[in-house]
Short mmCIF file of C-alpha atoms in Angstrom, two decimals:
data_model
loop_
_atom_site.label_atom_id
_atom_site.label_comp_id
_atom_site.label_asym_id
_atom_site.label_seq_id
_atom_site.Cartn_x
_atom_site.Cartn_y
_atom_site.Cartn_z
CA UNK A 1 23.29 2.79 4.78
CA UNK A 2 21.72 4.08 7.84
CA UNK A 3 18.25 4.40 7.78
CA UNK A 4 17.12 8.68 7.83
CA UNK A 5 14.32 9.70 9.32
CA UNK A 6 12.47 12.93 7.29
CA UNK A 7 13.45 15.51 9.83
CA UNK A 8 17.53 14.64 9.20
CA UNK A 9 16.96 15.02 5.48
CA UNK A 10 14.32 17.82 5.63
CA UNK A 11 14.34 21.00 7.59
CA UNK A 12 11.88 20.98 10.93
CA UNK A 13 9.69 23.95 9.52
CA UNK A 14 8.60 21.51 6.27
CA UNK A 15 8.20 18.88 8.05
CA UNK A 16 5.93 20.35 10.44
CA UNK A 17 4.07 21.85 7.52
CA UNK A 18 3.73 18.21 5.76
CA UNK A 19 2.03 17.56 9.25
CA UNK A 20 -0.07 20.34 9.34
CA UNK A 21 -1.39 19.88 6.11
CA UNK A 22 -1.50 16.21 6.59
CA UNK A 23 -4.46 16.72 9.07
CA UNK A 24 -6.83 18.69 6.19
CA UNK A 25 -9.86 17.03 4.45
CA UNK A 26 -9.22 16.06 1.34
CA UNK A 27 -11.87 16.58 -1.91
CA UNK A 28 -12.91 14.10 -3.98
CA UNK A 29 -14.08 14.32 -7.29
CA UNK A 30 -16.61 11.95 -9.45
CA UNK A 31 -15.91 11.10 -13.05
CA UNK A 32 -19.29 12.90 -14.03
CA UNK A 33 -18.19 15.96 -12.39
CA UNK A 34 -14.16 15.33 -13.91
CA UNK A 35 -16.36 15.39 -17.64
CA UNK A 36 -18.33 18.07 -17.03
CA UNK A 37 -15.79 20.60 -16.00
CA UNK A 38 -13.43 19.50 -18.45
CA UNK A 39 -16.49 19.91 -21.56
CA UNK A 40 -14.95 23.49 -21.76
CA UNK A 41 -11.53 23.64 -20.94
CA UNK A 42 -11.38 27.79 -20.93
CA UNK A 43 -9.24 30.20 -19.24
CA UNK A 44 -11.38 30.83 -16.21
CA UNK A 45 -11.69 26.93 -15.54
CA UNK A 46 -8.27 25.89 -16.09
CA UNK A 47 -7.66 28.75 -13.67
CA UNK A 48 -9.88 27.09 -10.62
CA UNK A 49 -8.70 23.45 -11.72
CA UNK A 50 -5.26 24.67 -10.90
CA UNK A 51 -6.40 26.36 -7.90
CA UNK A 52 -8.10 23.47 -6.65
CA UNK A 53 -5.23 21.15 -7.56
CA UNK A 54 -2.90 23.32 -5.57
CA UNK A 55 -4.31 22.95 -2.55
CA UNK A 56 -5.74 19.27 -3.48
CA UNK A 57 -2.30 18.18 -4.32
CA UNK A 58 -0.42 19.12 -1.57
CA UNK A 59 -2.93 17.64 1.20
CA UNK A 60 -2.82 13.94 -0.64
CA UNK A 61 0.79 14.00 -0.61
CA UNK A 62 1.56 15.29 2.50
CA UNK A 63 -1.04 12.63 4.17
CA UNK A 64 1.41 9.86 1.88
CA UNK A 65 4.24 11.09 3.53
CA UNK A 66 3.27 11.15 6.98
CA UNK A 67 1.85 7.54 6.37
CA UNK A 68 5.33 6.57 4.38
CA UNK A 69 7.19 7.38 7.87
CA UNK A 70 5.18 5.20 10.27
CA UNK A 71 5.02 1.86 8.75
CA UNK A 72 4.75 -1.45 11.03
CA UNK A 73 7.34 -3.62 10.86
CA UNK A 74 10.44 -1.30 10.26
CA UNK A 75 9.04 -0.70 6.44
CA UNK A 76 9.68 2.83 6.57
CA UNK A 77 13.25 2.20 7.22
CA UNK A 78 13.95 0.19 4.20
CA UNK A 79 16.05 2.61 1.42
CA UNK A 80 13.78 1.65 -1.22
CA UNK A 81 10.98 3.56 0.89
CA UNK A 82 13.19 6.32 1.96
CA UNK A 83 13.88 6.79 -1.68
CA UNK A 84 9.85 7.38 -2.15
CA UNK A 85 9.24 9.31 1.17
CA UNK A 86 11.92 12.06 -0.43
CA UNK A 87 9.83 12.30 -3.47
CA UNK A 88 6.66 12.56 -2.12
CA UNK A 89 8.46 15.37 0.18
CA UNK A 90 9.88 17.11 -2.58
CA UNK A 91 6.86 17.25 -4.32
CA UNK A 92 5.00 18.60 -0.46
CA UNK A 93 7.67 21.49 -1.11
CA UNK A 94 7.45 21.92 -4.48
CA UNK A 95 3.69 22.89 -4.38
CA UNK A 96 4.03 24.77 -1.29
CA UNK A 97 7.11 26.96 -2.15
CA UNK A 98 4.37 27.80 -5.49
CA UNK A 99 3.43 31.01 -5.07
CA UNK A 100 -0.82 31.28 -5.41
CA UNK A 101 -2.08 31.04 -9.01
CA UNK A 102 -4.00 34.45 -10.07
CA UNK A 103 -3.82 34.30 -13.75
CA UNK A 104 -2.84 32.34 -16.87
CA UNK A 105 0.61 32.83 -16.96
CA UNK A 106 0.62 31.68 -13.32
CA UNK A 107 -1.56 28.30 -14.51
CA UNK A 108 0.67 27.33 -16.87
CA UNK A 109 3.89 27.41 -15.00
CA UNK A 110 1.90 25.18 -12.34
CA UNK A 111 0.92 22.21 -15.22
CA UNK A 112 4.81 22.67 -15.81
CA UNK A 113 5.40 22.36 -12.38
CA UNK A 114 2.80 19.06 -11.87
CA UNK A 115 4.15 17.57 -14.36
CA UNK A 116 7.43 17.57 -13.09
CA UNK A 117 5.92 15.83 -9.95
CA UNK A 118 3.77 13.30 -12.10
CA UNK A 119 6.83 12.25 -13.59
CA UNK A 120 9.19 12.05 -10.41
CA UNK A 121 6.94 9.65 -9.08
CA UNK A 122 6.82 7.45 -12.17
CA UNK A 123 8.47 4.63 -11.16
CA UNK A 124 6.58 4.89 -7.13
CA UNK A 125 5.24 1.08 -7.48
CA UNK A 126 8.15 -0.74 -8.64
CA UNK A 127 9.78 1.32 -5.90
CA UNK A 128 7.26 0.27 -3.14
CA UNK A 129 7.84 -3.22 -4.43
CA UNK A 130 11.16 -3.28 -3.42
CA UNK A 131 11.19 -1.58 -0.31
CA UNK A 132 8.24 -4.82 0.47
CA UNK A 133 10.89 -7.18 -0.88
CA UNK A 134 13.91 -5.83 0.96
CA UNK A 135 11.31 -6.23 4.38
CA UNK A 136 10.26 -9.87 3.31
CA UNK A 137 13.67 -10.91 2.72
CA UNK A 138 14.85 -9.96 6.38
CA UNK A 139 11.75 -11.28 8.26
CA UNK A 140 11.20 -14.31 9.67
CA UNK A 141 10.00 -16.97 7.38
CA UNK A 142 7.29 -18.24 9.91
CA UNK A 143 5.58 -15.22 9.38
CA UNK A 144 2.45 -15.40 7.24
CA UNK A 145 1.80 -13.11 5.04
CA UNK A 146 -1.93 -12.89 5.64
CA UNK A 147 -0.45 -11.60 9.26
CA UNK A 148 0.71 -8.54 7.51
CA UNK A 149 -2.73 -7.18 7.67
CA UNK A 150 -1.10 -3.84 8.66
CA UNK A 151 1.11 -3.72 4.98
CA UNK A 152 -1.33 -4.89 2.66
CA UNK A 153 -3.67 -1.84 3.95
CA UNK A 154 -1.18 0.51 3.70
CA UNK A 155 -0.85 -0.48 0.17
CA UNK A 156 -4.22 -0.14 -0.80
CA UNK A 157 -4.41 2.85 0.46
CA UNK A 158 -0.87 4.23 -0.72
CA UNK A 159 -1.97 2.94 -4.21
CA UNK A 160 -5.61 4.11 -4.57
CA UNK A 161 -3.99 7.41 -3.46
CA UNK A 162 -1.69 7.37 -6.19
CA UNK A 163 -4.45 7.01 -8.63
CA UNK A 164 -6.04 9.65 -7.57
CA UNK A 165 -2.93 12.21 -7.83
CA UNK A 166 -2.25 10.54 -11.02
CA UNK A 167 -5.65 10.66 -12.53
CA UNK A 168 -6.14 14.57 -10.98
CA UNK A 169 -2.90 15.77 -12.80
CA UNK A 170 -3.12 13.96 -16.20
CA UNK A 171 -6.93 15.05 -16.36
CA UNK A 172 -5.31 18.71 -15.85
CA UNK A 173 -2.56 18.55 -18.23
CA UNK A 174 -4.61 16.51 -20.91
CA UNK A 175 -7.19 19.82 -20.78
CA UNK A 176 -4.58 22.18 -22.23
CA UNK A 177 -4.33 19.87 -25.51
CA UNK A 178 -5.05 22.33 -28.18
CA UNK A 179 -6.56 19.78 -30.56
CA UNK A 180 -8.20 16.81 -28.80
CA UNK A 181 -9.71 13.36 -29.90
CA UNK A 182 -13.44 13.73 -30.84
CA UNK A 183 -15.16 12.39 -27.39
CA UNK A 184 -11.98 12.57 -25.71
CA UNK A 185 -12.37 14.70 -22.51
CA UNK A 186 -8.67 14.82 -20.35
CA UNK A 187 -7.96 11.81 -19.97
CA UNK A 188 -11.98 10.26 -20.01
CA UNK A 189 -13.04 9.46 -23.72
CA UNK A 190 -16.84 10.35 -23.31
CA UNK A 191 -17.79 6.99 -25.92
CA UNK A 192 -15.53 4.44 -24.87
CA UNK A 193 -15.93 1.37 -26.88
CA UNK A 194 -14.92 -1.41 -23.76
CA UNK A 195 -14.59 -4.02 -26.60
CA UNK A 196 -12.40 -1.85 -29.00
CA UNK A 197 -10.04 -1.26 -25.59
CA UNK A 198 -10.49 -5.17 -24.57
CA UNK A 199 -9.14 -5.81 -27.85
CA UNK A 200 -6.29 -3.71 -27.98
CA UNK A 201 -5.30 -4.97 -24.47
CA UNK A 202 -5.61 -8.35 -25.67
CA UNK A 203 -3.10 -7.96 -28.41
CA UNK A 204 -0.61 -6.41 -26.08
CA UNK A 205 -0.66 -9.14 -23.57
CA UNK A 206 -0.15 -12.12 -26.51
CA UNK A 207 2.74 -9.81 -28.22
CA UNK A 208 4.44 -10.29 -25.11
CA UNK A 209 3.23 -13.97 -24.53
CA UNK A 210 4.60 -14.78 -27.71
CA UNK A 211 7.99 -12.83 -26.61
CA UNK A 212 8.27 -14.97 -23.76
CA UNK A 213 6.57 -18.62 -24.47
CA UNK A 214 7.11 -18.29 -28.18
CA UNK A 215 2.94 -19.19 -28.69
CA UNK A 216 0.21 -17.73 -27.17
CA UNK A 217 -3.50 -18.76 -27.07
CA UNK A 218 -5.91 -17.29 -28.95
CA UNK A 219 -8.28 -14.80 -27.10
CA UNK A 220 -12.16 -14.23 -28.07
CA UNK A 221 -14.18 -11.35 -28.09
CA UNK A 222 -18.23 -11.63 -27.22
CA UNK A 223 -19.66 -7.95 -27.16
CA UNK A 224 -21.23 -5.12 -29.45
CA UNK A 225 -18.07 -3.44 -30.85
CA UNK A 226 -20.52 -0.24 -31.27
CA UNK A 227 -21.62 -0.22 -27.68
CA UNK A 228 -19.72 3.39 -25.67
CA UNK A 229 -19.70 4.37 -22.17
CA UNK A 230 -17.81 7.48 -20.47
CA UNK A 231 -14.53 5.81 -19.00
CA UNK A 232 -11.06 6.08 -19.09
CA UNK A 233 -9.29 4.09 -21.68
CA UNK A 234 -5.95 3.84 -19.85
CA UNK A 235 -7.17 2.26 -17.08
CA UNK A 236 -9.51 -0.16 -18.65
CA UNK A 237 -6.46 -1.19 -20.78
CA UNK A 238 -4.05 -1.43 -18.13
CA UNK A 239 -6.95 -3.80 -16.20
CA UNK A 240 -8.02 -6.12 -18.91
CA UNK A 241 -4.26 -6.50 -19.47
CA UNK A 242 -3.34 -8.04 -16.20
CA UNK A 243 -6.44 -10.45 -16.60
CA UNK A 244 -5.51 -11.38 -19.98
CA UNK A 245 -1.78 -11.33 -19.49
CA UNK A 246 -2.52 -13.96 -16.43
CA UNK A 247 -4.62 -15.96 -18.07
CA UNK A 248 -2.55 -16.56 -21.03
CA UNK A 249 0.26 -17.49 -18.58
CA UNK A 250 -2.04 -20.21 -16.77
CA UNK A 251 -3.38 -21.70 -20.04
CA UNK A 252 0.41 -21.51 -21.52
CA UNK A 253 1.76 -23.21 -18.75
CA UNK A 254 -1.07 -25.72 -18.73
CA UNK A 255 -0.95 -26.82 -22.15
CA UNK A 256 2.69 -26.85 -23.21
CA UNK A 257 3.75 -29.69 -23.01
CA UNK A 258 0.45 -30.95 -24.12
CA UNK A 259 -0.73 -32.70 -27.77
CA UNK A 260 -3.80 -30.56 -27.19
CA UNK A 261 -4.34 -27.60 -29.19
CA UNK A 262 -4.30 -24.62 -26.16
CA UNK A 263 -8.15 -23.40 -24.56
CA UNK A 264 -8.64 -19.83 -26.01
CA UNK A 265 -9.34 -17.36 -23.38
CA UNK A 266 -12.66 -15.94 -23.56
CA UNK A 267 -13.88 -12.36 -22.90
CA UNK A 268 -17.59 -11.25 -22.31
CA UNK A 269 -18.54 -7.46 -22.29
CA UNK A 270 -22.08 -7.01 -21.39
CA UNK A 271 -23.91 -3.80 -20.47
CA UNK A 272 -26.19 -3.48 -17.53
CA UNK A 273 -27.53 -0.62 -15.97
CA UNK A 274 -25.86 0.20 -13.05
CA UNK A 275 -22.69 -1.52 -14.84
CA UNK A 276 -20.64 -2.86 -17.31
CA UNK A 277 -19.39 -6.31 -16.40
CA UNK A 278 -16.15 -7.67 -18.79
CA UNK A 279 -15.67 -11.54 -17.85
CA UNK A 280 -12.29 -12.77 -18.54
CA UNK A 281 -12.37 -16.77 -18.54
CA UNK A 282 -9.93 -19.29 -18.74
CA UNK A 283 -8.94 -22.98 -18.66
CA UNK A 284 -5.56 -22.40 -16.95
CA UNK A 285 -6.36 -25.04 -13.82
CA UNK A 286 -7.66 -22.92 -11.63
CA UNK A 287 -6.34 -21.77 -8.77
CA UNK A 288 -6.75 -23.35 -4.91
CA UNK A 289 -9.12 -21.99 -3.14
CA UNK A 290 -6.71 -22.05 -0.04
CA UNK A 291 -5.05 -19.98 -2.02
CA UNK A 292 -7.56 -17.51 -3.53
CA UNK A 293 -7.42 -15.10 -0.52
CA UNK A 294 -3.61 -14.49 -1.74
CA UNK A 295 -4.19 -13.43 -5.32
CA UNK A 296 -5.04 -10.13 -3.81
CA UNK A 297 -1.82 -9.02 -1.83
CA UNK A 298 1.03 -7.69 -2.04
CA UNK A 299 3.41 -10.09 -1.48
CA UNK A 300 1.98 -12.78 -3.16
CA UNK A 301 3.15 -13.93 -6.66
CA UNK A 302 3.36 -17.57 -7.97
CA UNK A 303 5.62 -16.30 -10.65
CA UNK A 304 9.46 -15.72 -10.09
CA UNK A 305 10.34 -12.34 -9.18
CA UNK A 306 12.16 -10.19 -11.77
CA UNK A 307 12.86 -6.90 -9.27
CA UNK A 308 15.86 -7.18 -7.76
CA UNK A 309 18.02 -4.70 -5.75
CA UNK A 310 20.57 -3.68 -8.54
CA UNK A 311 17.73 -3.54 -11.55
CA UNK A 312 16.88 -0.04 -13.26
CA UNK A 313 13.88 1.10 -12.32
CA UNK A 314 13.48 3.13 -15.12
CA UNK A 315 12.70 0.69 -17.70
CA UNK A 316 9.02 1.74 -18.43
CA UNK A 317 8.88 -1.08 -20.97
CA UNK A 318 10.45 -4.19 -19.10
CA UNK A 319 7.22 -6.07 -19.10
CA UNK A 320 7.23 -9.95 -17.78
CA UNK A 321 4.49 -12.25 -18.18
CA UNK A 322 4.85 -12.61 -14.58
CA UNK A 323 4.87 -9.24 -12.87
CA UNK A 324 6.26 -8.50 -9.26
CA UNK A 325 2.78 -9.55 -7.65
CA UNK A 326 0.88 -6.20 -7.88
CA UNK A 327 -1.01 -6.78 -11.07
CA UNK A 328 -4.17 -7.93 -9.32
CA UNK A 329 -4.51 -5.83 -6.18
CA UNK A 330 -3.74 -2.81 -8.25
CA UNK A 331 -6.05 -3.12 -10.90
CA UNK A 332 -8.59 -3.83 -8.21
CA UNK A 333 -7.89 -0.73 -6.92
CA UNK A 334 -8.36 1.20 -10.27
CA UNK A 335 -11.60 -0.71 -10.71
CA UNK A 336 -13.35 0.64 -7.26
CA UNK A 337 -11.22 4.12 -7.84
CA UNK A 338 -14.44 5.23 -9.95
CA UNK A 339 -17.35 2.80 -8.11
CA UNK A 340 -16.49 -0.86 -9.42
CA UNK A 341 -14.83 -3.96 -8.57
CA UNK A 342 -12.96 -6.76 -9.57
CA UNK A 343 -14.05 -10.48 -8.36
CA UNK A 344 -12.01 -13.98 -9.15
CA UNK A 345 -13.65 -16.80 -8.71
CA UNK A 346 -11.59 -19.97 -9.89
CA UNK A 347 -12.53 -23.73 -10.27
CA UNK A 348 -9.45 -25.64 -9.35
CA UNK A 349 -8.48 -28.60 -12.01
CA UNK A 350 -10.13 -26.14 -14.79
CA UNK A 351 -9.75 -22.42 -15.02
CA UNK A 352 -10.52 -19.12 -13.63
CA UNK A 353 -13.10 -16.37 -14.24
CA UNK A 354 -12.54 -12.44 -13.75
CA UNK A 355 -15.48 -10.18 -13.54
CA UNK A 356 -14.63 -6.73 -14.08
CA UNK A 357 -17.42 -4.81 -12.88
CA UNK A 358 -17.20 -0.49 -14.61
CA UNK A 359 -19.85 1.12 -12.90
CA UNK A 360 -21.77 3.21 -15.67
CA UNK A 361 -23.36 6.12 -13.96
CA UNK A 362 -19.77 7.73 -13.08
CA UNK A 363 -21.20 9.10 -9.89
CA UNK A 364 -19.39 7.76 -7.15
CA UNK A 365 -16.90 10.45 -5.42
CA UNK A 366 -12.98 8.80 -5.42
CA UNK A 367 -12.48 6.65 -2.60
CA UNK A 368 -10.03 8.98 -0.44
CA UNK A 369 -7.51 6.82 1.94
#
């Protein structure tokens, strides 16, 4: 298939309006200020949300685009990444071609409408994935991937984006739920319980260890179960499941073909100050520390790879133990998206520790790419 560029699939006048609005400042917005709006979810503020998120909306995406059609290394010309340049497009035209939002009727029809676009762009990452893949498999093999400086920060910056969007239209949606959750504020639950969520993550990563290895190691908890902080629960989850999920994969691996009785993992959730820190630790082996600078890209994975051109990319619930490499860098990303972090730091021959570092005060503005 011949590789399109946007103007052959687009007309000229959107495309030079994706590049017109692809040169606006974007707005970002702290998790404090995200709870405090959405406290009172009325009329009047759904009305300027949707405002907001009109304009908002259509400036991330069309910067995407633009970026989607200038990657190094003929990336952009890969059909997987075609395939996600169109939607992000479509989605540029769908909020533009909106007409401007005066009154209720008018706000509703846009959550319809951003919905619609929250949902097109479901499968984005798997997507991505594959477009990376299709490069890697063409390029020469002397390349190392630590020279593809270029990819890995378009990445980052493609996928923090994409939390943003993602967080900026759920939070809208989730406000026009008649009957919410006590605490529960869009998509932020106001007294998060991190051990309650840790928990919960912990059981979904075994249920699919035990799918897959047959066994899985046990996994303690260390925390106050009654200790809350203003988060959101879906990310948290989908972190602490990627550190669990690996570690239960190391220590499997380790120990199964062992007379030993498998290492449990361990979890820590303590509360500071400025943060809340959740260790994940492990007695996997470790990984090498000539290797520890990898765990964070994109085209890294010590696991086999279970994309491949022909799969569906639809399956929402096709979870490996091993996924397609992105685990890591992408629940970095949703760790800094609100002011925190995510270090590794391994001891090679024994295990690996994960800090997951929340930062509590909720001030820090989104990181805009």
């Amino acid at each position: 298939m011949a590789a399109k560029k946007a103007c052959e699939t687009f007309s000229k006048s959107l495309i030079e309006e994706v590049h017109r609005w692809g040169c606006l400042k974007q707005t970002g917005v702290s998790l404090r200020y995200m709870m405090e709006f959405g406290s009172k979810p009325t009329d009047k503020n759904l009305l300027i949300s949707a405002q907001f998120l009109h304009k908002e909306l259509a400036i991330r995406i069309a910067r995407r685009a633009i970026e989607l059609e200038n990657l190094p290394y003929g990336l952009s010309q890969k059909p997987a990444v075609l395939k996600v340049r169109d939607w992000y497009v479509d989605s540029f035209r769908d909020l533009r071609a909106f007409p401007n939002i005066k009154n209720v009727n008018d706000e509703q029809d846009f959550t319809e409408m951003i919905k619609a676009i929250k949902v097109r762009h479901n499968n984005v990452v798997p997507t991505m994935a594959l477009g990376v893949q299709q490069l890697k498999k063409r390029m020469d093999p002397k390349i190392v991937y630590e020279d593809l400086v270029e990819i890995h920060q378009f990445l980052d910056r493609f996928c923090m984006s994409r939390i943003g969007i993602r967080m900026l239209i759920g939070q809208h949606v989730e406000l026009h739920n008649p009957n919410p959750p006590p605490h529960v504020v869009g998509y932020i639950h106001t007294k998060m319980s991190p051990v309650e969520v840790a928990r919960n993550a912990s059981e979904d990563a075994r249920a699919i260890c035990c799918r897959e290895y047959g066994s899985a190691p046990d996994v303690h908890i260390y925390g106050d179960p009654d200790f809350t902080f203003p988060y959101v629960p879906a990310h948290l989850h989908l972190m602490v499941f990627e550190l669990v999920k690996n570690s239960l994969r190391a220590v499997q691996e380790r120990f199964m073909d062992s007379d030993k009785v498998a290492p449990p993992i361990r979890i820590i959730v303590a509360d500071g100050i400025e943060d809340v820190t959740i260790k994940v630790s492990d007695e996997g082996g470790g990984i090498a520390r000539s290797g520890l600078p990898k765990i964070f890209t994109y085209l890294y994975s010590t696991a086999r790879n279970p994309l491949d051109e022909h799969s569906d990319l639809g399956i929402g619930d096709n979870v490996t133990m091993a996924g397609y490499g992105y685990g890591l860098p992408i629940s970095r990303l949703y760790a800094r998206y609100f002011g925190g972090d995510l270090q590794i730091i391994s001891m090679e021959g024994y295990g690996t520790d994960a800090y997951l570092h929340l930062s509590r005060l909720g001030d820090s503005q989104e990181p805009l790419p």
